CSV table of C-alpha atoms and ligand atoms in Angstrom, one decimal:
chain,number,residue,atom,x,y,z
A,1,MET,CA,25.8,14.5,35.6
A,2,THR,CA,22.3,14.6,37.1
A,3,GLY,CA,23.7,13.1,40.2
A,4,ARG,CA,25.5,16.3,41.3
A,5,LEU,CA,22.2,18.3,41.9
A,6,ILE,CA,20.6,18.2,45.3
A,7,ALA,CA,17.2,19.8,45.5
A,8,ALA,CA,16.4,21.4,48.9
A,9,ILE,CA,12.8,20.5,49.9
A,10,ASP,CA,12.4,23.4,52.4
A,11,THR,CA,8.8,23.0,53.4
A,12,PRO,CA,7.1,21.8,56.6
A,13,GLU,CA,4.2,20.4,54.7
A,14,LEU,CA,4.2,16.7,54.0
A,15,PRO,CA,2.0,16.7,50.9
A,16,ARG,CA,4.0,19.4,49.3
A,17,ALA,CA,7.3,17.7,50.2
A,18,GLN,CA,5.9,14.5,48.6
A,19,ALA,CA,4.8,16.2,45.4
A,20,LEU,CA,8.2,18.0,45.1
A,21,VAL,CA,10.2,14.8,45.6
A,22,ARG,CA,8.0,13.0,43.1
A,23,ALA,CA,8.6,15.7,40.5
A,24,LEU,CA,12.3,16.3,41.3
A,25,ALA,CA,13.8,12.9,42.1
A,26,PRO,CA,14.1,11.9,38.4
A,27,HIS,CA,16.3,15.0,37.8
A,28,CYS,CA,18.4,15.1,41.0
A,29,GLY,CA,21.0,12.9,42.7
A,30,MET,CA,19.4,13.6,46.0
A,31,VAL,CA,16.8,15.6,47.8
A,32,LYS,CA,17.6,17.5,51.0
A,33,LEU,CA,15.3,17.4,54.0
A,34,GLY,CA,16.1,19.7,57.0
A,35,LEU,CA,15.1,20.5,60.5
A,36,GLU,CA,11.9,22.3,59.5
A,37,PHE,CA,10.5,19.1,58.0
A,38,PHE,CA,12.1,16.5,60.2
A,39,LEU,CA,11.0,18.1,63.5
A,40,ARG,CA,7.4,18.2,62.4
A,41,HIS,CA,7.1,14.8,60.7
A,42,GLY,CA,9.8,12.7,62.1
A,43,PRO,CA,11.2,9.5,60.7
A,44,GLN,CA,7.8,8.4,59.4
A,45,GLY,CA,7.4,11.7,57.5
A,46,TYR,CA,10.9,11.2,56.2
A,47,VAL,CA,10.0,7.8,54.7
A,48,ALA,CA,6.7,9.2,53.3
A,49,ALA,CA,8.4,12.2,51.7
A,50,ALA,CA,11.5,10.4,50.4
A,51,GLN,CA,9.5,7.7,48.5
A,52,GLY,CA,12.8,5.8,47.9
A,53,ALA,CA,14.8,8.8,46.8
A,54,ASP,CA,18.3,9.3,48.1
A,55,VAL,CA,18.3,11.9,50.9
A,56,PHE,CA,20.7,14.5,52.3
A,57,LEU,CA,19.4,14.9,55.9
A,58,ASP,CA,20.5,18.4,57.0
A,59,LEU,CA,20.1,18.4,60.8
A,60,LYS,CA,23.4,20.1,61.7
A,61,LEU,CA,23.9,18.0,64.9
A,62,TYR,CA,25.8,19.6,67.7
A,63,ASP,CA,26.0,18.1,71.2
A,64,ILE,CA,28.4,16.0,73.4
A,65,PRO,CA,30.0,13.2,71.5
A,66,ASN,CA,28.0,10.5,73.1
A,67,THR,CA,24.7,12.2,72.3
A,68,VAL,CA,25.7,12.9,68.7
A,69,ALA,CA,26.8,9.3,68.2
A,70,GLY,CA,23.4,8.2,69.5
A,71,ALA,CA,21.6,10.6,67.2
A,72,VAL,CA,23.5,9.3,64.2
A,73,ARG,CA,22.7,5.7,65.2
A,74,SER,CA,19.0,6.6,65.5
A,75,LEU,CA,19.1,7.9,61.9
A,76,LEU,CA,20.8,4.7,60.5
A,77,PRO,CA,17.5,2.8,59.8
A,78,LEU,CA,16.5,5.7,57.5
A,79,ALA,CA,19.7,5.3,55.5
A,80,PRO,CA,20.3,8.9,54.5
A,81,ARG,CA,23.2,9.3,52.1
A,82,LEU,CA,24.5,12.5,53.8
A,83,VAL,CA,24.1,13.8,57.3
A,84,THR,CA,25.4,17.2,58.6
A,85,ILE,CA,27.0,17.9,62.0
A,86,HIS,CA,28.7,21.1,63.2
A,87,ALA,CA,32.5,21.0,63.1
A,88,GLY,CA,32.4,23.4,66.0
A,89,GLY,CA,31.4,20.5,68.2
A,90,GLY,CA,35.0,19.5,68.2
A,91,ALA,CA,37.2,16.6,67.0
A,92,LYS,CA,35.7,14.1,69.5
A,93,MET,CA,32.2,14.9,68.5
A,94,VAL,CA,33.0,14.6,64.8
A,95,ALA,CA,34.8,11.3,65.4
A,96,ALA,CA,31.9,10.0,67.4
A,97,ALA,CA,29.5,10.8,64.5
A,98,ALA,CA,31.8,9.2,62.0
A,99,GLU,CA,32.2,6.0,64.1
A,100,ALA,CA,28.4,5.8,64.6
A,101,ALA,CA,27.8,6.1,60.9
A,102,ALA,CA,30.4,3.4,60.1
A,103,GLN,CA,28.2,0.9,61.9
A,104,ALA,CA,26.0,0.9,58.9
A,105,GLY,CA,28.8,-0.6,56.8
A,106,ALA,CA,29.1,0.1,53.1
A,107,ALA,CA,25.7,1.9,52.9
A,108,ARG,CA,26.7,4.2,55.8
A,109,PRO,CA,25.7,7.8,55.6
A,110,LYS,CA,28.5,10.2,54.8
A,111,ILE,CA,29.2,12.8,57.5
A,112,LEU,CA,29.4,16.4,56.3
A,113,ALA,CA,30.7,19.0,58.6
A,114,VAL,CA,29.4,22.6,58.7
A,115,THR,CA,32.1,25.0,59.5
A,116,VAL,CA,30.9,28.6,59.9
A,117,LEU,CA,27.3,29.3,59.2
A,118,THR,CA,26.9,31.7,56.3
A,119,SER,CA,24.7,33.9,58.5
A,120,PHE,CA,27.9,34.9,60.4
A,121,ASP,CA,30.2,37.7,59.5
A,122,GLY,CA,33.5,38.6,61.2
A,123,ALA,CA,31.8,40.8,63.8
A,124,GLY,CA,29.3,38.1,64.6
A,125,LEU,CA,32.0,35.5,65.0
A,126,ALA,CA,34.0,37.9,67.2
A,127,GLU,CA,30.9,38.2,69.5
A,128,THR,CA,31.2,34.4,70.1
A,129,GLY,CA,34.9,34.8,71.0
A,130,VAL,CA,36.4,33.8,67.7
A,131,ALA,CA,38.9,36.4,66.4
A,132,GLY,CA,40.6,36.3,63.0
A,133,GLY,CA,37.6,36.4,60.7
A,134,THR,CA,35.4,33.8,58.9
A,135,ALA,CA,38.0,32.6,56.3
A,136,GLN,CA,40.5,31.5,59.0
A,137,GLN,CA,37.8,29.9,61.1
A,138,VAL,CA,36.4,27.9,58.1
A,139,LEU,CA,39.9,26.5,57.4
A,140,ARG,CA,40.5,25.7,61.1
A,141,LEU,CA,37.2,23.9,61.5
A,142,ALA,CA,37.5,22.1,58.1
A,143,ARG,CA,41.0,20.8,59.1
A,144,LEU,CA,39.7,19.6,62.4
A,145,ALA,CA,36.6,17.9,61.0
A,146,LEU,CA,38.4,16.1,58.1
A,147,ALA,CA,41.2,14.9,60.5
A,148,ALA,CA,38.5,13.6,62.8
A,149,GLY,CA,36.9,11.5,60.1
A,150,ALA,CA,34.3,13.7,58.4
A,151,ASP,CA,33.8,12.7,54.8
A,152,GLY,CA,33.3,16.2,53.6
A,153,LEU,CA,32.2,19.8,54.2
A,154,VAL,CA,29.3,22.1,53.4
A,155,CYS,CA,30.8,25.2,52.0
A,156,SER,CA,30.0,28.3,50.0
A,157,ALA,CA,31.0,28.4,46.4
A,158,HIS,CA,33.6,31.0,47.2
A,159,GLU,CA,35.3,28.7,49.6
A,160,ILE,CA,35.7,25.8,47.2
A,161,SER,CA,39.1,26.7,45.7
A,162,ILE,CA,40.7,27.5,49.1
A,163,LEU,CA,39.4,24.2,50.5
A,164,ARG,CA,40.5,22.2,47.5
A,165,ASP,CA,44.0,23.9,47.7
A,166,ALA,CA,44.2,23.0,51.4
A,167,PHE,CA,42.7,19.5,51.4
A,168,GLY,CA,42.9,18.2,47.9
A,169,GLU,CA,40.3,16.2,45.9
A,170,LYS,CA,39.2,13.7,48.6
A,171,PRO,CA,36.8,15.7,50.8
A,172,LEU,CA,33.2,15.8,49.5
A,173,LEU,CA,32.3,19.5,49.0
A,174,VAL,CA,28.6,20.2,49.1
A,175,VAL,CA,27.7,23.7,48.1
A,176,PRO,CA,24.5,25.7,48.7
A,177,GLY,CA,24.0,29.4,47.7
A,178,ILE,CA,23.6,28.5,44.0
A,179,ARG,CA,21.6,30.6,41.6
A,180,PRO,CA,21.2,30.0,37.9
A,181,ALA,CA,22.0,33.1,35.9
A,182,GLY,CA,19.1,35.5,36.2
A,183,ALA,CA,17.4,33.8,39.2
A,184,ALA,CA,16.2,35.8,42.2
A,185,LEU,CA,18.9,35.9,45.0
A,186,GLY,CA,16.4,35.7,47.9
A,187,ASP,CA,18.5,36.0,51.1
A,188,GLN,CA,21.6,34.5,49.5
A,189,ALA,CA,24.2,37.3,49.0
A,190,ARG,CA,27.3,35.6,47.5
A,191,VAL,CA,26.2,33.1,44.9
A,192,MET,CA,27.6,31.2,42.0
A,193,THR,CA,25.8,29.6,39.0
A,194,PRO,CA,25.5,25.8,39.0
A,195,GLU,CA,28.1,25.7,36.1
A,196,GLN,CA,30.6,27.9,38.0
A,197,ALA,CA,30.3,25.9,41.2
A,198,VAL,CA,30.9,22.6,39.5
A,199,ALA,CA,33.8,24.0,37.5
A,200,ALA,CA,35.3,25.3,40.8
A,201,GLY,CA,35.2,21.8,42.2
A,202,ALA,CA,31.9,21.2,43.9
A,203,ASP,CA,30.9,17.5,44.2
A,204,TYR,CA,27.3,18.5,44.8
A,205,ILE,CA,25.3,21.7,44.5
A,206,VAL,CA,22.3,22.4,46.7
A,207,VAL,CA,19.5,24.4,45.1
A,208,GLY,CA,16.2,25.3,46.8
A,209,ARG,CA,14.0,28.2,45.8
A,210,PRO,CA,15.1,28.5,42.2
A,211,ILE,CA,13.6,25.0,41.8
A,212,THR,CA,10.8,24.8,44.3
A,213,ASN,CA,9.4,28.3,43.5
A,214,ALA,CA,9.5,27.7,39.8
A,215,GLU,CA,6.3,27.4,37.8
A,216,ASN,CA,7.4,24.0,36.8
A,217,PRO,CA,9.9,22.7,39.4
A,218,ALA,CA,10.7,19.5,37.4
A,219,MET,CA,11.7,21.6,34.3
A,220,ALA,CA,13.8,23.9,36.5
A,221,ALA,CA,15.6,21.0,38.0
A,222,ARG,CA,16.2,19.4,34.6
A,223,ALA,CA,17.6,22.6,33.2
A,224,ILE,CA,20.1,22.8,36.0
A,225,ALA,CA,21.0,19.2,35.8
A,226,GLU,CA,21.6,19.6,32.1
A,227,ALA,CA,23.7,22.7,32.6
A,228,ILE,CA,26.1,20.8,34.8
A,229,SER,CA,26.1,17.6,32.9
B,301,C5P,O1,16.6,28.3,48.4
B,301,C5P,P1,18.1,28.1,48.4
B,301,C5P,O2,18.6,27.7,47.1
B,301,C5P,O3,18.7,29.4,48.9
B,301,C5P,O4,18.3,27.0,49.5
B,301,C5P,C1,19.6,26.6,49.9
B,301,C5P,C2,19.5,25.5,50.9
B,301,C5P,O5,20.8,25.3,51.4
B,301,C5P,C3,18.6,25.8,52.1
B,301,C5P,O6,18.0,24.6,52.5
B,301,C5P,C4,19.5,26.4,53.1
B,301,C5P,O7,19.1,26.2,54.4
B,301,C5P,C5,20.8,25.6,52.8
B,301,C5P,N1,22.0,26.2,53.2
B,301,C5P,C6,22.4,27.4,52.8
B,301,C5P,N2,23.6,28.0,53.2
B,301,C5P,C7,24.4,27.3,54.0
B,301,C5P,C8,24.0,26.0,54.5
B,301,C5P,C9,22.8,25.5,54.0
B,301,C5P,O8,21.7,28.1,52.0
B,301,C5P,N3,25.5,27.8,54.4
């Protein structure tokens, strides 16, 4: 199903983002815009880049509940399909984000919680005062976020089965760190292929550089979409 592929448009340049979205939208369920783009071009740039495509807006919000609720309300006119927040902001913050999103009714953005950034290892987490390792912290924060009203989680492919075992089929699992067989890893260390991640239970896979750095991004996206259809 083409709809499971999300293409990450990781560029701060508006014309490049527009060209990529035009080329990729027919082959993807959504495009992902992040902080790098949104902080430079703002809501107007978002509209100009999206050109009507469905958007996963990856801003990883983290602040006091009142501020995060206000931030989500500020995004509602843009109608992103998915918005990220940090589960580490706590249950009240997650609930505030979910309640703010609900104000948009049926077309509300779904709230995805980020648990532990993949840039952390156990030692890095320990430095922040979290003992017990990343796997335990991912599960703890996932439980907190889902109980507080998050629609789903961003997770690595290697966390899918443990999260499905713990929380069942309902949470949306959105999975970056995906590499088609033979693709360059870049800075992603623990990857899965698109087929493996979908077979493991991913609702959506997020793919950036293997598509955007390809000689023909549209063909690269189409090949991935076909591989998981
Ligand atoms: O280019 P690549 O396929 O590695 O891009 C993956 C996208 O997913 C990037 O936008 C990256 O910021 C994002 N991401 C990630 N790992 C996470 C969360 C988000 O790679 N844990």
